[in-house]
Coordinates of C-alpha atoms in Angstrom, one line a residue:
M1 CA -50.6 52.9 -0.7
T2 CA -54.0 54.6 0.2
A3 CA -55.5 57.5 -1.6
F4 CA -53.5 60.8 -1.6
R5 CA -54.9 63.7 0.3
T6 CA -55.8 66.9 -1.5
A7 CA -54.7 70.1 0.3
V8 CA -53.3 71.0 3.7
V9 CA -55.5 74.1 3.8
D10 CA -59.2 74.0 2.8
A11 CA -61.2 76.7 0.9
Q12 CA -62.0 78.5 4.2
G13 CA -58.3 78.8 5.1
R14 CA -58.4 76.0 7.8
F15 CA -55.7 73.4 8.3
D16 CA -56.4 69.7 8.0
F17 CA -54.6 68.8 11.2
G18 CA -53.5 65.2 11.8
R19 CA -51.0 62.4 11.0
F20 CA -51.4 60.4 7.7
T21 CA -49.8 57.6 5.8
E22 CA -50.1 59.4 2.5
P23 CA -48.9 63.0 1.7
F24 CA -50.8 65.9 0.3
F25 CA -50.9 67.0 -3.4
S26 CA -50.9 70.6 -2.3
A27 CA -49.0 71.9 0.7
N28 CA -50.8 75.3 0.3
L29 CA -49.9 76.8 3.6
A30 CA -49.8 80.3 2.0
D31 CA -53.6 80.1 1.7
A32 CA -54.2 79.7 5.5
H33 CA -55.9 82.2 7.8
L34 CA -53.3 82.7 10.6
G35 CA -55.3 83.7 13.7
D36 CA -52.3 84.4 15.9
Y37 CA -50.6 86.8 13.5
V38 CA -51.0 90.6 13.5
L39 CA -54.2 91.7 11.9
G40 CA -52.6 92.8 8.6
L41 CA -51.0 89.3 8.0
R42 CA -53.8 87.0 9.2
Q43 CA -55.5 86.5 5.8
P44 CA -53.6 86.3 2.5
T45 CA -54.0 89.3 0.2
R46 CA -52.1 90.7 -2.8
W47 CA -50.5 93.3 -0.4
N48 CA -49.1 91.0 2.3
T49 CA -47.8 88.1 0.2
W50 CA -44.2 89.0 0.5
L51 CA -44.4 89.6 4.3
R52 CA -46.1 86.3 4.9
A53 CA -43.5 84.6 2.7
L54 CA -40.8 85.9 5.1
R55 CA -42.5 83.9 7.9
L56 CA -42.9 80.7 5.8
K57 CA -40.0 78.3 6.0
E58 CA -39.4 75.3 3.8
W59 CA -36.7 72.7 3.3
H60 CA -35.9 69.4 1.7
F61 CA -33.3 67.1 3.2
L62 CA -32.2 63.9 1.6
S63 CA -29.6 61.3 2.5
L64 CA -28.1 58.2 0.8
D65 CA -26.4 55.4 2.7
H66 CA -24.3 53.5 0.2
T67 CA -22.0 50.6 1.2
D68 CA -19.0 52.9 0.7
I69 CA -20.3 56.4 0.8
F70 CA -22.8 58.4 2.9
L71 CA -24.2 61.5 1.2
A72 CA -26.5 64.1 2.8
F73 CA -27.7 67.4 1.3
A74 CA -30.5 69.9 1.8
V75 CA -31.9 73.1 0.5
A76 CA -33.8 75.5 2.8
Q77 CA -35.8 78.6 2.0
L78 CA -36.0 81.0 5.0
G79 CA -37.4 84.0 3.2
Y80 CA -34.5 86.4 3.9
V81 CA -31.9 83.8 2.7
S82 CA -31.8 80.5 0.9
N83 CA -29.2 77.9 1.8
L84 CA -27.7 74.7 0.3
F85 CA -25.4 72.3 2.1
A86 CA -24.0 68.9 1.2
Y87 CA -21.5 66.6 2.6
A88 CA -20.2 63.1 1.8
V89 CA -18.4 60.6 4.1
D90 CA -16.1 58.0 2.5
K91 CA -16.7 55.2 5.0
R92 CA -13.6 53.3 3.7
T93 CA -11.2 56.1 4.7
G94 CA -13.2 58.3 7.1
K95 CA -12.6 61.3 4.8
I96 CA -15.3 64.0 4.9
Y97 CA -16.1 66.4 2.0
E98 CA -18.4 69.4 2.3
W99 CA -20.1 71.9 -0.1
G100 CA -22.3 74.8 0.6
A101 CA -23.9 78.0 -0.8
R102 CA -26.1 80.8 0.5
L103 CA -28.0 83.4 -1.4
P104 CA -29.8 86.6 0.0
L105 CA -33.5 87.1 -0.1
G106 CA -34.3 83.5 -1.0
R107 CA -32.9 83.8 -4.5
G108 CA -31.7 80.8 -6.5
L109 CA -34.2 78.4 -4.9
S110 CA -37.7 77.4 -5.8
F111 CA -40.0 74.7 -4.4
G112 CA -42.9 72.7 -5.9
S113 CA -46.4 72.8 -4.6
S114 CA -45.7 69.7 -2.4
S115 CA -43.4 66.8 -1.8
I116 CA -45.2 64.8 -4.6
E117 CA -46.0 67.6 -7.1
G118 CA -43.7 70.1 -8.9
R119 CA -39.9 70.6 -8.7
T120 CA -37.3 71.8 -6.3
V121 CA -34.6 73.8 -8.1
W122 CA -31.4 75.3 -6.9
R123 CA -29.0 77.3 -9.0
S124 CA -25.8 79.1 -7.9
R125 CA -22.2 79.1 -9.0
G126 CA -20.8 75.6 -8.8
C127 CA -24.0 74.1 -7.3
A128 CA -27.1 72.8 -9.2
L129 CA -29.9 70.7 -7.8
D130 CA -33.1 69.5 -9.5
I131 CA -35.6 67.3 -7.7
V132 CA -38.8 66.2 -9.5
N133 CA -41.4 65.4 -6.9
E134 CA -43.5 62.4 -8.2
K135 CA -46.2 60.4 -6.7
T136 CA -44.0 57.3 -6.5
A137 CA -40.5 58.7 -6.3
W138 CA -38.1 61.6 -6.0
D139 CA -36.0 62.0 -9.2
V140 CA -32.8 63.8 -8.2
K141 CA -30.0 65.4 -10.1
L142 CA -27.2 67.0 -8.1
E143 CA -24.1 68.7 -9.5
L144 CA -21.3 70.0 -7.2
K145 CA -17.6 70.5 -7.6
D146 CA -16.1 67.0 -7.9
L147 CA -19.5 65.3 -7.3
S148 CA -22.3 64.4 -9.7
A149 CA -25.3 62.3 -8.8
R150 CA -28.4 61.1 -10.7
F151 CA -30.8 58.8 -8.9
R152 CA -34.4 58.0 -7.9
I153 CA -35.6 57.4 -4.3
Q154 CA -38.6 55.2 -4.4
R155 CA -41.5 56.2 -2.2
D156 CA -42.8 54.0 0.6
E157 CA -45.7 54.5 3.0
A158 CA -45.4 58.1 4.3
M159 CA -45.3 59.8 7.6
A160 CA -47.2 63.0 6.8
L161 CA -48.0 65.4 9.6
V162 CA -50.0 68.6 9.8
F163 CA -49.1 69.8 13.3
P164 CA -50.8 72.7 15.1
L165 CA -48.1 75.2 16.2
S166 CA -51.1 77.2 17.4
P167 CA -54.9 76.7 16.9
D168 CA -54.6 78.6 13.6
R169 CA -51.1 77.9 12.4
A170 CA -49.3 74.7 11.3
A171 CA -46.3 72.9 10.1
Y172 CA -46.5 70.3 7.4
T173 CA -43.9 67.6 7.1
H174 CA -43.6 64.5 4.9
K175 CA -40.8 62.0 5.9
E176 CA -39.7 58.6 4.8
A177 CA -36.6 56.5 5.5
G178 CA -35.1 53.2 4.4
N179 CA -36.2 53.7 0.8
P180 CA -34.8 51.9 -2.2
V181 CA -32.5 54.0 -4.5
L182 CA -31.6 53.5 -8.1
G183 CA -29.0 55.6 -9.9
T184 CA -25.3 56.6 -10.0
L185 CA -22.9 58.7 -8.0
Q186 CA -19.6 60.0 -9.2
M187 CA -17.2 61.6 -6.7
F188 CA -13.6 62.7 -7.3
G189 CA -13.4 60.5 -10.4
E190 CA -14.8 57.3 -8.8
S191 CA -18.2 55.9 -9.8
F192 CA -20.7 54.2 -7.5
A193 CA -23.7 52.2 -8.6
L194 CA -26.8 52.9 -6.5
N195 CA -29.4 50.2 -6.2
S196 CA -31.5 48.6 -3.5
D197 CA -28.8 46.1 -2.6
T198 CA -26.1 48.8 -2.1
C199 CA -28.0 52.0 -1.1
L200 CA -31.0 53.2 0.8
G201 CA -32.3 56.7 1.2
A202 CA -34.3 59.1 3.4
S203 CA -36.2 62.2 2.8
D204 CA -37.6 65.1 4.9
W205 CA -39.8 67.6 3.1
T206 CA -41.2 70.4 5.3
R207 CA -43.1 73.6 4.9
S208 CA -44.0 75.6 8.0
F209 CA -45.1 78.9 9.5
C210 CA -42.6 78.2 12.2
N211 CA -42.5 79.7 15.7
Y212 CA -40.1 82.6 15.9
I213 CA -38.0 80.5 18.3
T214 CA -37.8 76.9 17.2
A215 CA -35.7 74.0 18.6
W216 CA -35.5 70.3 17.9
T217 CA -33.6 67.1 18.3
F218 CA -33.7 64.7 15.3
A219 CA -32.5 61.2 14.5
C220 CA -32.7 59.5 11.1
F221 CA -31.3 56.4 9.3
G222 CA -32.1 54.0 6.5
G223 CA -30.4 50.6 6.4
R224 CA -30.7 46.8 6.7
D225 CA -30.5 44.4 9.5
G226 CA -28.5 41.2 9.4
K227 CA -31.3 39.4 7.6
G228 CA -31.7 42.0 4.9
T229 CA -34.8 43.7 6.2
R230 CA -35.1 47.3 5.2
I231 CA -35.3 49.5 8.3
G232 CA -35.9 53.3 8.4
L233 CA -36.0 55.6 11.4
N234 CA -37.3 59.1 12.0
L235 CA -37.4 60.5 15.6
S236 CA -37.7 64.0 16.9
G237 CA -38.1 66.0 20.1
L238 CA -39.5 69.4 21.0
I239 CA -40.7 70.6 17.6
Y240 CA -43.8 68.4 17.1
D241 CA -44.5 67.4 20.7
D242 CA -48.0 67.2 22.0
A243 CA -49.1 68.4 25.5
H244 CA -47.6 65.3 27.0
G245 CA -44.2 65.8 25.4
T246 CA -44.6 63.0 22.8
S247 CA -43.5 63.8 19.3
Q248 CA -46.2 63.1 16.8
E249 CA -43.8 62.3 13.9
N250 CA -41.8 59.4 15.4
T251 CA -41.8 56.5 13.0
V252 CA -40.0 53.3 12.2
W253 CA -40.3 51.7 8.7
I254 CA -40.0 48.0 8.2
D255 CA -39.7 47.0 4.5
G256 CA -41.5 50.2 3.6
K257 CA -44.4 50.0 6.0
S258 CA -44.6 52.8 8.6
H259 CA -45.1 52.1 12.3
R260 CA -45.8 54.9 14.8
V261 CA -43.4 55.2 17.7
G262 CA -44.6 56.6 21.0
A263 CA -42.8 58.8 23.6
T264 CA -39.1 58.7 22.9
R265 CA -36.3 59.9 25.2
F266 CA -33.1 61.5 23.8
L267 CA -30.1 61.2 26.0
L268 CA -27.5 63.7 24.5
P269 CA -23.9 64.5 25.5
E270 CA -23.0 68.1 26.2
T271 CA -23.2 70.5 23.3
K272 CA -19.4 70.6 22.8
Q273 CA -19.3 66.8 22.7
L274 CA -22.2 66.1 20.3
A275 CA -19.7 65.0 17.5
K276 CA -17.6 63.0 19.9
E277 CA -19.6 61.2 22.5
R278 CA -22.5 58.7 22.1
W279 CA -26.2 59.6 22.0
R280 CA -29.0 57.3 23.2
M281 CA -32.6 57.1 22.0
E282 CA -35.2 55.0 24.0
A283 CA -38.9 54.3 23.5
A284 CA -40.8 52.0 25.7
Q285 CA -43.5 49.7 24.4
T286 CA -46.6 51.8 23.9
S287 CA -50.0 51.4 22.2
P288 CA -48.5 51.7 18.7
G289 CA -46.6 48.5 19.5
V290 CA -43.0 49.7 19.0
R291 CA -40.1 49.6 21.4
L292 CA -36.6 50.7 20.6
E293 CA -33.2 51.1 22.3
L294 CA -30.6 52.7 20.1
E295 CA -27.1 54.1 20.6
F296 CA -25.6 56.5 18.1
E297 CA -21.8 56.7 17.7
P298 CA -20.8 59.9 15.9
I299 CA -17.6 60.1 13.8
G300 CA -18.0 63.8 12.8
A301 CA -20.5 66.6 12.4
R302 CA -21.7 69.5 10.2
R303 CA -22.0 72.6 12.3
E304 CA -23.4 76.1 11.7
H305 CA -23.6 78.8 14.3
V306 CA -24.9 82.2 13.1
S307 CA -26.0 85.2 15.2
L308 CA -27.4 88.3 13.4
G309 CA -29.3 90.2 16.1
L310 CA -32.9 89.1 15.9
L311 CA -31.9 86.1 13.7
A312 CA -29.8 83.2 15.0
S313 CA -29.0 79.6 14.3
K314 CA -27.2 77.0 16.3
F315 CA -27.1 73.7 14.3
T316 CA -25.1 70.5 14.8
Q317 CA -25.8 67.5 12.6
A318 CA -23.6 64.6 13.7
F319 CA -23.2 61.6 11.5
G320 CA -22.1 58.1 12.4
Y321 CA -23.3 54.6 13.3
Y322 CA -26.5 53.4 15.0
S323 CA -26.7 50.1 16.9
G324 CA -29.3 48.6 19.1
S325 CA -32.7 47.0 18.7
I326 CA -36.2 47.9 17.4
T327 CA -39.2 45.7 18.3
V328 CA -42.4 46.1 16.2
D329 CA -45.5 44.0 17.0
G330 CA -43.4 41.5 18.9
Q331 CA -40.7 41.1 16.2
T332 CA -37.2 42.3 17.1
Y333 CA -34.9 43.7 14.5
H334 CA -31.2 44.1 15.4
V335 CA -29.5 47.3 14.2
H336 CA -25.7 47.0 13.8
R337 CA -23.7 50.0 12.6
I338 CA -26.2 51.5 10.3
F339 CA -25.0 54.9 9.2
G340 CA -27.2 57.9 9.8
V341 CA -27.5 61.3 11.4
A342 CA -28.5 62.8 14.7
E343 CA -29.2 66.5 15.1
K344 CA -29.6 69.3 17.6
H345 CA -31.0 72.6 16.3
Y346 CA -32.0 76.0 17.7
S347 CA -33.2 79.0 15.6
R348 CA -34.6 82.5 15.9
W349 CA -36.0 83.1 12.4

């Protein structure tokens, strides 16, 4: 790993735009000068802190792919509401279990200063989550009804992106996938040992002064090919696209090393069929040296459709199996039924 970066925003309130292989100690977006906001919100003051906080969105999504169980969960702070969701898929039986909680005005949830500093904490009736953000790992304790998990996701080389949503406003995201996991999971009285032979993880930590209307497609998995190579995937569309329509966060990890992926095409079924029909993701050989052809076969989905006047969310996170091939610098890795997620999201927030 190379040296960590210091702060997303400098002392003059300017963003350090770019893509990096190490994350930032301080994701201090609240210190930024936001040139495209109304005059009273452009610079941080003691009087506008709460109004700017309503525009700042942050979330942490994690997933574990164990031989028998797939577990995914996230917490999100939207300013006017905080949200937790979790679901587990028993791959032996196909049974799906879901948990969730929502608290008004962002109560019950706090985030650390970055993905590698501080703690993320959620507290509500029947739901407790503690994530200690360390330089080398995420230390996680999750307690839900009939589910208890304590584990560490070891960090690999990062995909850290400070993306310009406008010349003076940004999103910061730190993502990794295919990471070793060590710990235990208990669910409905059954215990599962989590180690690098049985389980790999993925993480998405994001803090952003999002556009009022935000949409994205997203694909993620962490697993092994037939030879035991650790493979991680993070692809997106729309949200972090450059002027040519190429997402700046697309990444493949091979045994922990990140490789940039160029322009990727998502071929999605109709919205009503997102949890039933196959998706495709394709990236031609480009200057980063990565080519991929993947097919995603969903077996179910978590959905959330909310409409509250000026605020709305249409969210489908399908889960299922990826198959296909990924070629990195001339070496082809075959993906066969690696469990992961594929997502379509639209928000007015």
